[in-house]
Amino acid sequence: MTPHSKSNRRPSIDDGAPGRSGDSIAEILRRRRKDAELTLQELAERCNLASSTLSKIENGQMSPTYETIIRVADGLDIDVTELFSGKPSHPVGGRRTVTRAGQGVVRSTAQYTYEMLAADLTGKQFIPLLTTIDARSLTSFPDLVRHVGEEFFYVLSGSVTLHTEHYAPTTFQVGDSCYFDSTMGHALVSTGDEAARILWICSRVIAPLEA
């Protein structure tokens, strides 16, 4: 999603923002769980996830999907952006932030690579992400993703196909956009020669959709 480094290495779940250090989601999750004095099993029950899944995420053996990140944030009773930035949520009025090109916080899942914009502001009403769609087919997803909220995306480069419940798969080219209900199962896959890049905006998630 963010411009590749000179090595062209795909960012991993342990990468922080380009040009600066940053804790991985695994490290942030482990720290937040311990701060909350929760065992893996206790947090797993709150998130409606298997404790083995949380253990693998904490140990960097599994890349969580966005849906899983939302569930974990809800289980920890923190803003979802805190699992990207590691900063506690203390929103105040009159806020402003600037994200320079390539300076967002980068996180990867098995399907997408996110560059989180305005990552230093928590408690935002919507979450802006520059996203590279690494997935090439629905086989990259255990299931369609669904969670409370609404989403909008705009295709910056390449082409993507949106798979959702209730609708036939729809392909989008550069300049195309879509707004949809996040509670409807959904998944985006790249369909061109290169991984597509989109501007993806998600509404703030208060709680995940119950399984």
Short mmCIF file of C-alpha atoms in Angstrom, two decimals:
data_model
loop_
_atom_site.label_atom_id
_atom_site.label_comp_id
_atom_site.label_asym_id
_atom_site.label_seq_id
_atom_site.Cartn_x
_atom_site.Cartn_y
_atom_site.Cartn_z
CA MET A 1 0.00 0.00 0.00
CA THR A 2 2.64 2.51 0.97
CA PRO A 3 5.42 2.99 -1.62
CA HIS A 4 7.80 0.04 -1.46
CA SER A 5 11.19 0.49 0.12
CA LYS A 6 14.38 0.08 -1.88
CA SER A 7 14.42 -3.62 -1.04
CA ASN A 8 10.84 -3.96 -2.34
CA ARG A 9 10.12 -6.11 0.69
CA ARG A 10 6.42 -6.42 1.41
CA PRO A 11 5.65 -4.89 4.83
CA SER A 12 4.90 -7.47 7.49
CA ILE A 13 2.66 -7.43 10.51
CA ASP A 14 5.69 -6.32 12.55
CA ASP A 15 6.37 -3.19 10.50
CA GLY A 16 5.73 0.26 11.90
CA ALA A 17 5.53 3.53 10.01
CA PRO A 18 8.16 4.02 7.30
CA GLY A 19 11.11 5.99 8.58
CA ARG A 20 10.32 5.55 12.27
CA SER A 21 10.11 2.76 14.79
CA GLY A 22 6.75 1.31 15.79
CA ASP A 23 5.40 -1.56 17.80
CA SER A 24 3.73 -4.38 15.92
CA ILE A 25 0.08 -5.24 16.42
CA ALA A 26 1.32 -8.39 18.18
CA GLU A 27 3.32 -6.33 20.69
CA ILE A 28 0.54 -3.79 21.20
CA LEU A 29 -2.04 -6.54 21.70
CA ARG A 30 0.09 -8.34 24.27
CA ARG A 31 0.79 -5.12 26.17
CA ARG A 32 -2.84 -3.99 26.16
CA ARG A 33 -4.04 -7.42 27.31
CA LYS A 34 -1.58 -7.48 30.19
CA ASP A 35 -2.45 -3.89 31.13
CA ALA A 36 -6.09 -5.00 31.33
CA GLU A 37 -5.00 -7.98 33.48
CA LEU A 38 -6.71 -10.44 31.15
CA THR A 39 -5.58 -13.96 30.32
CA LEU A 40 -5.64 -15.12 26.72
CA GLN A 41 -8.73 -17.20 27.49
CA GLU A 42 -10.55 -14.28 29.11
CA LEU A 43 -9.86 -11.97 26.18
CA ALA A 44 -10.76 -14.72 23.71
CA GLU A 45 -14.16 -15.09 25.34
CA ARG A 46 -14.74 -11.34 25.16
CA CYS A 47 -13.77 -11.30 21.47
CA ASN A 48 -15.60 -14.49 20.52
CA LEU A 49 -12.31 -15.86 19.20
CA ALA A 50 -10.30 -18.99 19.95
CA SER A 51 -7.55 -18.47 22.53
CA SER A 52 -5.18 -20.28 20.16
CA THR A 53 -5.90 -17.61 17.53
CA LEU A 54 -5.03 -14.80 19.94
CA SER A 55 -1.89 -16.64 21.01
CA LYS A 56 -0.73 -16.95 17.40
CA ILE A 57 -1.40 -13.25 16.78
CA GLU A 58 0.53 -12.23 19.92
CA ASN A 59 3.45 -14.41 18.86
CA GLY A 60 3.49 -13.05 15.31
CA GLN A 61 2.49 -16.41 13.85
CA MET A 62 -0.78 -15.15 12.36
CA SER A 63 -1.78 -11.92 10.64
CA PRO A 64 -5.20 -10.81 11.93
CA THR A 65 -7.90 -9.73 9.52
CA TYR A 66 -9.45 -6.30 9.98
CA GLU A 67 -12.53 -8.02 11.41
CA THR A 68 -10.35 -9.75 14.01
CA ILE A 69 -8.62 -6.48 14.90
CA ILE A 70 -12.05 -4.93 15.50
CA ARG A 71 -13.11 -7.82 17.73
CA VAL A 72 -9.91 -7.58 19.78
CA ALA A 73 -10.23 -3.81 20.21
CA ASP A 74 -13.79 -4.26 21.43
CA GLY A 75 -12.71 -7.01 23.83
CA LEU A 76 -10.05 -4.71 25.27
CA ASP A 77 -12.51 -1.80 25.34
CA ILE A 78 -10.16 0.44 23.35
CA ASP A 79 -10.39 2.34 20.09
CA VAL A 80 -9.44 0.19 17.10
CA THR A 81 -6.81 2.75 16.07
CA GLU A 82 -4.89 1.99 19.27
CA LEU A 83 -4.01 -1.45 17.89
CA PHE A 84 -2.41 0.28 14.90
CA SER A 85 -0.66 3.17 16.62
CA GLY A 86 -0.28 1.88 20.19
CA LYS A 87 -1.32 5.28 21.53
CA PRO A 88 -4.13 5.60 24.10
CA SER A 89 -7.34 7.35 23.14
CA HIS A 90 -7.70 10.82 24.66
CA PRO A 91 -9.65 12.81 22.06
CA VAL A 92 -9.91 16.57 22.54
CA GLY A 93 -11.49 19.37 20.56
CA GLY A 94 -9.75 21.44 17.89
CA ARG A 95 -7.61 18.55 16.70
CA ARG A 96 -5.62 18.47 13.47
CA THR A 97 -2.95 16.19 12.11
CA VAL A 98 -0.89 15.99 8.93
CA THR A 99 0.37 12.74 7.39
CA ARG A 100 3.14 13.24 4.85
CA ALA A 101 3.44 10.95 1.83
CA GLY A 102 4.63 7.50 2.87
CA GLN A 103 4.60 8.35 6.59
CA GLY A 104 1.45 6.50 7.69
CA VAL A 105 1.61 3.52 10.03
CA VAL A 106 1.90 0.34 7.94
CA ARG A 107 0.31 -2.94 8.98
CA SER A 108 -0.28 -6.08 6.94
CA THR A 109 -2.75 -8.92 7.02
CA ALA A 110 -2.86 -11.95 4.76
CA GLN A 111 -5.20 -10.10 2.40
CA TYR A 112 -4.34 -6.41 2.63
CA THR A 113 -1.49 -4.02 3.43
CA TYR A 114 -2.75 -0.91 5.22
CA GLU A 115 -1.13 2.48 5.59
CA MET A 116 -3.10 4.15 8.34
CA LEU A 117 -3.40 7.90 7.87
CA ALA A 118 -3.81 10.29 10.82
CA ALA A 119 -2.69 7.40 13.03
CA ASP A 120 -1.74 9.70 15.89
CA LEU A 121 -5.37 10.76 16.36
CA THR A 122 -7.46 8.23 18.26
CA GLY A 123 -11.20 8.27 18.77
CA LYS A 124 -11.76 9.40 15.17
CA GLN A 125 -15.25 9.06 13.70
CA PHE A 126 -13.83 7.45 10.58
CA ILE A 127 -10.57 5.66 9.75
CA PRO A 128 -8.71 6.62 6.53
CA LEU A 129 -6.46 3.95 5.05
CA LEU A 130 -4.33 3.72 1.93
CA THR A 131 -4.61 0.03 1.15
CA THR A 132 -2.90 -2.36 -1.21
CA ILE A 133 -5.16 -5.27 -2.10
CA ASP A 134 -2.81 -8.26 -1.92
CA ALA A 135 -5.57 -10.89 -2.16
CA ARG A 136 -6.10 -12.32 -5.63
CA SER A 137 -9.09 -14.57 -4.99
CA LEU A 138 -11.69 -15.40 -2.37
CA THR A 139 -9.58 -18.38 -1.34
CA SER A 140 -7.40 -15.83 0.51
CA PHE A 141 -10.26 -15.27 2.96
CA PRO A 142 -11.49 -17.80 5.55
CA ASP A 143 -14.90 -16.17 5.14
CA LEU A 144 -16.40 -12.90 3.97
CA VAL A 145 -15.57 -10.09 6.39
CA ARG A 146 -18.44 -8.46 8.30
CA HIS A 147 -18.56 -5.96 11.14
CA VAL A 148 -20.63 -3.04 12.37
CA GLY A 149 -20.15 0.16 10.38
CA GLU A 150 -20.00 1.54 6.86
CA GLU A 151 -17.18 1.78 4.34
CA PHE A 152 -16.15 3.74 1.27
CA PHE A 153 -13.32 3.05 -1.14
CA TYR A 154 -11.88 4.85 -4.18
CA VAL A 155 -9.58 3.04 -6.61
CA LEU A 156 -6.23 4.81 -7.02
CA SER A 157 -4.47 2.24 -9.21
CA GLY A 158 -5.15 -1.19 -10.68
CA SER A 159 -8.54 -2.86 -10.60
CA VAL A 160 -10.45 -4.61 -7.83
CA THR A 161 -13.48 -6.85 -7.57
CA LEU A 162 -15.81 -6.44 -4.62
CA HIS A 163 -17.52 -9.63 -3.45
CA THR A 164 -20.49 -9.12 -1.12
CA GLU A 165 -23.59 -10.82 0.11
CA HIS A 166 -26.77 -9.99 -1.83
CA TYR A 167 -24.95 -8.61 -4.90
CA ALA A 168 -23.07 -10.08 -7.85
CA PRO A 169 -19.28 -9.46 -7.82
CA THR A 170 -18.53 -5.98 -9.18
CA THR A 171 -15.23 -4.84 -10.72
CA PHE A 172 -13.89 -1.31 -10.20
CA GLN A 173 -11.25 0.53 -12.22
CA VAL A 174 -9.17 3.64 -11.45
CA GLY A 175 -11.48 6.49 -10.44
CA ASP A 176 -14.38 4.21 -9.49
CA SER A 177 -15.71 4.16 -5.95
CA CYS A 178 -18.19 2.33 -3.74
CA TYR A 179 -19.98 2.89 -0.43
CA PHE A 180 -21.45 -0.09 1.42
CA ASP A 181 -22.80 -1.47 4.68
CA SER A 182 -20.03 -3.31 6.57
CA THR A 183 -22.45 -5.71 8.24
CA MET A 184 -22.89 -7.26 4.81
CA GLY A 185 -20.21 -9.90 4.20
CA HIS A 186 -17.55 -8.43 1.91
CA ALA A 187 -14.08 -8.96 0.46
CA LEU A 188 -11.92 -7.11 -2.06
CA VAL A 189 -9.50 -8.81 -4.45
CA SER A 190 -7.11 -7.41 -7.04
CA THR A 191 -7.95 -8.40 -10.60
CA GLY A 192 -5.27 -6.62 -12.64
CA ASP A 193 -1.64 -7.41 -13.36
CA GLU A 194 -0.51 -5.59 -10.21
CA ALA A 195 -1.93 -5.36 -6.72
CA ALA A 196 -4.51 -2.57 -6.69
CA ARG A 197 -4.23 0.45 -4.41
CA ILE A 198 -7.28 2.15 -2.93
CA LEU A 199 -8.23 4.88 -0.51
CA TRP A 200 -10.38 3.04 2.03
CA ILE A 201 -12.43 4.87 4.65
CA CYS A 202 -14.18 2.98 7.43
CA SER A 203 -16.59 4.44 9.95
CA ARG A 204 -15.54 4.20 13.57
CA VAL A 205 -16.47 0.80 14.96
CA ILE A 206 -18.08 0.79 18.39
CA ALA A 207 -18.51 -2.98 18.59
CA PRO A 208 -18.04 -5.92 16.22
CA LEU A 209 -20.93 -7.77 14.67
CA GLU A 210 -21.83 -10.81 16.73
CA ALA A 211 -20.95 -14.12 15.11
#
